[in-house]
PDB file of C-alpha atoms in Angstrom:
ATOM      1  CA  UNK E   1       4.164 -11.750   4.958  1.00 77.00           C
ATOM      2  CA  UNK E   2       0.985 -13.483   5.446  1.00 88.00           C
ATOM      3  CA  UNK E   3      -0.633 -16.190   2.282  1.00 93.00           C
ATOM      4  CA  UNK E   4      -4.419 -16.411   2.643  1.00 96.00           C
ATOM      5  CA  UNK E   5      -6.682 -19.279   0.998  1.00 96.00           C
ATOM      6  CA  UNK E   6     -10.031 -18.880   0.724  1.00 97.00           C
ATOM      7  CA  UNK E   7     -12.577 -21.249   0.983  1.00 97.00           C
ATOM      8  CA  UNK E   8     -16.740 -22.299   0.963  1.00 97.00           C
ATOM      9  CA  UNK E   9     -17.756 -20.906  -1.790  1.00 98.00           C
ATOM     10  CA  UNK E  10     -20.482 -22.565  -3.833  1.00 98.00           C
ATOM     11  CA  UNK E  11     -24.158 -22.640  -5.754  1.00 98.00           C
ATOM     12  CA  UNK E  12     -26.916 -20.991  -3.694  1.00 98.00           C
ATOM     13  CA  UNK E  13     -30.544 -20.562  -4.538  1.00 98.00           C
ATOM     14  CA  UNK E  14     -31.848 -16.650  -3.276  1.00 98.00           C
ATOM     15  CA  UNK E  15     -32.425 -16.911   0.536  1.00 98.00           C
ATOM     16  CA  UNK E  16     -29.771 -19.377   1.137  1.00 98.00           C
ATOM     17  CA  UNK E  17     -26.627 -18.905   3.506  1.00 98.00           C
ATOM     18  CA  UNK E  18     -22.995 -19.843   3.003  1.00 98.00           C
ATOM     19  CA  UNK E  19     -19.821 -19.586   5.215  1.00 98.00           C
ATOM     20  CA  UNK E  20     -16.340 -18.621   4.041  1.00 98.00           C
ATOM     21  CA  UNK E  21     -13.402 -18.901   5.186  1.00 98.00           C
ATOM     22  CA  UNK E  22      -9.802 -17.522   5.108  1.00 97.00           C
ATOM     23  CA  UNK E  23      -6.978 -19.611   6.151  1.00 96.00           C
ATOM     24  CA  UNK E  24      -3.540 -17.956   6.888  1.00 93.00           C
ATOM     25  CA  UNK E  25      -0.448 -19.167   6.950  1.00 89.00           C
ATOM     26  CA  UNK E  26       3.176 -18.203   8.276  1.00 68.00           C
ATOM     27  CA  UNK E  27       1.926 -15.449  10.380  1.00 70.00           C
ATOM     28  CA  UNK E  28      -0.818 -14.986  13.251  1.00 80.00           C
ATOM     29  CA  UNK E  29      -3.667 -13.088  11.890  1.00 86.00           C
ATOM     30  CA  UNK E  30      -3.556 -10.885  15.215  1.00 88.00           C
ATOM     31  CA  UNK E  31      -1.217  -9.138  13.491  1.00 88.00           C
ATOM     32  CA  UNK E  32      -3.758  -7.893  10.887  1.00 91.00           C
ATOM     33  CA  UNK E  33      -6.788  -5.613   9.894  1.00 93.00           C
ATOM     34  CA  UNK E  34      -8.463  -8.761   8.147  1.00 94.00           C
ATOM     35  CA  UNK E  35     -11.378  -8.039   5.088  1.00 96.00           C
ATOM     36  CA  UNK E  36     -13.384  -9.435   2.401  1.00 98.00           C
ATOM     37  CA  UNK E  37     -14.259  -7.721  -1.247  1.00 98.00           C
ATOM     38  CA  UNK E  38     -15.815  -8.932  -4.030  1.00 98.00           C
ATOM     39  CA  UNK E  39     -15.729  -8.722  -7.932  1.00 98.00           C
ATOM     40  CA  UNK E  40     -18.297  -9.913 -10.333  1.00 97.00           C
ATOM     41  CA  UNK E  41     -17.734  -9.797 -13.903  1.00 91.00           C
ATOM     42  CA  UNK E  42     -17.368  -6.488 -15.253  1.00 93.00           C
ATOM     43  CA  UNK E  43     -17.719  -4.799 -12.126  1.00 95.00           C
ATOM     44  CA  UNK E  44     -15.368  -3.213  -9.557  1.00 96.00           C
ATOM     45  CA  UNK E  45     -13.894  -4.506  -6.864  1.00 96.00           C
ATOM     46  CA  UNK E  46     -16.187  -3.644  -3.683  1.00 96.00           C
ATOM     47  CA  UNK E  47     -15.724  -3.478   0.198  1.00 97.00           C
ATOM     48  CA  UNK E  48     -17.690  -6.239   1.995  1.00 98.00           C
ATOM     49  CA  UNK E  49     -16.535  -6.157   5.897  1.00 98.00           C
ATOM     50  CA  UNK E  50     -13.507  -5.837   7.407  1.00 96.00           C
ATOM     51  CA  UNK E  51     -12.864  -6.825  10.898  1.00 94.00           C
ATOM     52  CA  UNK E  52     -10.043  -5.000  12.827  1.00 91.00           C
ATOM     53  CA  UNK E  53      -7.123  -7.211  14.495  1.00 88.00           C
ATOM     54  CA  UNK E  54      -8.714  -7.591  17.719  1.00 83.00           C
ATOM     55  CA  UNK E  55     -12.251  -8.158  16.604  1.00 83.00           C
ATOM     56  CA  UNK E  56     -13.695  -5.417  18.558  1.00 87.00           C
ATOM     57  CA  UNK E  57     -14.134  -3.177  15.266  1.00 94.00           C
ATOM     58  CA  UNK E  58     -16.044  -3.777  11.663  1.00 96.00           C
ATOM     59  CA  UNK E  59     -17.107  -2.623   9.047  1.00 97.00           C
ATOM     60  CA  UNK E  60     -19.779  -3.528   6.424  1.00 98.00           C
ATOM     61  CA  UNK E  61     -20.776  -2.646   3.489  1.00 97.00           C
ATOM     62  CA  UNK E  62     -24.212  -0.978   2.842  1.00 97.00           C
ATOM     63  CA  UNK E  63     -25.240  -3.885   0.320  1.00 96.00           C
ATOM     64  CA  UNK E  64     -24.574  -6.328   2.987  1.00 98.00           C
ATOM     65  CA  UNK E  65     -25.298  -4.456   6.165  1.00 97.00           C
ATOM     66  CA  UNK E  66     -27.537  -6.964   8.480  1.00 97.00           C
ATOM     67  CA  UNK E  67     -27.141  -9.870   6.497  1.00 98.00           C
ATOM     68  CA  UNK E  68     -23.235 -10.579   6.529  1.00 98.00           C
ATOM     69  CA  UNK E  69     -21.128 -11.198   9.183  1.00 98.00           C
ATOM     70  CA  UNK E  70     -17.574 -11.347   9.898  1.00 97.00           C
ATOM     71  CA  UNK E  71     -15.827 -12.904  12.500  1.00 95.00           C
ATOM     72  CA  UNK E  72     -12.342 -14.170  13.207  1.00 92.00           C
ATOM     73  CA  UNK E  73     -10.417 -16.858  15.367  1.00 91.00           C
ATOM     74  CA  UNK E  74      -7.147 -15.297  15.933  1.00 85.00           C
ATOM     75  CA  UNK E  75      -6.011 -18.367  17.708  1.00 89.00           C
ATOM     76  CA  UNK E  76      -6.944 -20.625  13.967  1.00 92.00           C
ATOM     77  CA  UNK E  77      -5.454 -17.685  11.729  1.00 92.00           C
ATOM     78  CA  UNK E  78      -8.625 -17.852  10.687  1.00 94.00           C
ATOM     79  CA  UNK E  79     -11.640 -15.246   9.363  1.00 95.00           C
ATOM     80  CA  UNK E  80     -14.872 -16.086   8.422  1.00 97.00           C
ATOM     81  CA  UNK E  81     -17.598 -14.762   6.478  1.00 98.00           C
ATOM     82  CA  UNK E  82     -21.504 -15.784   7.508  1.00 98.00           C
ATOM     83  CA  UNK E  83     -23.918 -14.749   4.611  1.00 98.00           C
ATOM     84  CA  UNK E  84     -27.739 -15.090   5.004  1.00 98.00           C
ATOM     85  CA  UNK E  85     -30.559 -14.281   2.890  1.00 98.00           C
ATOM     86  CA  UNK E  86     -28.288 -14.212  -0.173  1.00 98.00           C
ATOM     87  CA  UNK E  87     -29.536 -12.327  -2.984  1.00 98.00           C
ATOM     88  CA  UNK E  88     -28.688 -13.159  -7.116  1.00 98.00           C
ATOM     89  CA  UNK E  89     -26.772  -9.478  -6.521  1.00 96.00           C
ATOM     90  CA  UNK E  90     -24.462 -11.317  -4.479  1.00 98.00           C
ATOM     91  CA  UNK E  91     -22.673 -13.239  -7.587  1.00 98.00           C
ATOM     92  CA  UNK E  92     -18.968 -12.672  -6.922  1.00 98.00           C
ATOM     93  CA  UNK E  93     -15.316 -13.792  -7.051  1.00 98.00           C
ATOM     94  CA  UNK E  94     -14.863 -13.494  -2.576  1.00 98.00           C
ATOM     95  CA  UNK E  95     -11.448 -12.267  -1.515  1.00 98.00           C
ATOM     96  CA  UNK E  96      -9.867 -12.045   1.018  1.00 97.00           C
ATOM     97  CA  UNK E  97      -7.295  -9.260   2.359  1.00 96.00           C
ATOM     98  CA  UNK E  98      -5.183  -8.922   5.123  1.00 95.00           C
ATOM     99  CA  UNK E  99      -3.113  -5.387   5.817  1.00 94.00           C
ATOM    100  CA  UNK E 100      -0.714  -4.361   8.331  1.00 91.00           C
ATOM    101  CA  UNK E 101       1.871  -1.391   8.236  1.00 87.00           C
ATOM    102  CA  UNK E 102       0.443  -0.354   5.240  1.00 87.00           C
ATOM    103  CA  UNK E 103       0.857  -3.468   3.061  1.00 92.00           C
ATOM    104  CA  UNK E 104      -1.845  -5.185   1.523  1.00 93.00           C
ATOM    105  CA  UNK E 105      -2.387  -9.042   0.908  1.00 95.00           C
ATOM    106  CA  UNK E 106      -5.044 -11.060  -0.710  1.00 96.00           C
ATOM    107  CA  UNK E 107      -6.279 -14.734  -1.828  1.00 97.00           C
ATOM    108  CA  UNK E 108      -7.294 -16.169  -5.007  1.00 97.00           C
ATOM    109  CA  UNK E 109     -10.791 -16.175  -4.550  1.00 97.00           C
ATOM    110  CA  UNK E 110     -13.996 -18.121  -4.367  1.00 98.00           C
ATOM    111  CA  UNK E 111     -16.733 -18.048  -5.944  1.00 98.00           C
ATOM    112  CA  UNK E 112     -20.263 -17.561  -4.655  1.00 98.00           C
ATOM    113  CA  UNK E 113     -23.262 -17.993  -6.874  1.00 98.00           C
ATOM    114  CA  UNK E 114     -26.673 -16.933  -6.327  1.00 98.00           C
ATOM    115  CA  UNK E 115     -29.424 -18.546  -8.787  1.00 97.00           C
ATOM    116  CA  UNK E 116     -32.611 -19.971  -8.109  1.00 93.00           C
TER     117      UNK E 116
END
């Protein structure tokens, strides 16, 4: 079992950049495929990056492609989430996710605003 906590989110003006994070606790993250979605209001949840247990493999979204990245510091139990040039589109609850053997774990959320 692995309990994530997500923080950094925040109020953003179009253009800006924010970091999140994911804290883990009671197991090393090395363990898992580690990921962020998203889900603004009304909307389904969507795929952001994922970042696979070494580091060596990700994924991003096509909204997001070349303006998001994710890293992760295995040795902190911790994953991060770099967004530049932020866009009004990018209004969401951020979660994270964590999955290994099949089973699937996520945070609360933060929230990430984008308004000029």
């Amino acid at each position: 079992q692995v309990q994530l906590v997500e923080s950094g989110g925040g109020l953003v003006q179009p253009g800006g950049s924010l970091r999140l994070s994911c804290a883990a606790s009671r197991r090393t993250i090395s363990d898992y495929s580690m990921g962020w979605y998203r889900q603004a209001p009304g909307k389904s949840r969507e795929a952001v990056a994922r970042s696979s247990r070494s580091g060596g493999s990700t994924y991003y979204g096509d909204s997001v492609k070349g303006r998001f990245t994710i890293s992760r510091d295995n040795a902190k139990n911790t994953v991060y989430l770099q967004m530049n040039s932020l866009k009004p589109e990018d209004t969401a609850v951020y979660y994270c996710n964590a999955v290994r053997g099949g089973n699937d774990y996520w945070g609360q959320g933060t929230q990430v605003t984008v308004s000029s």
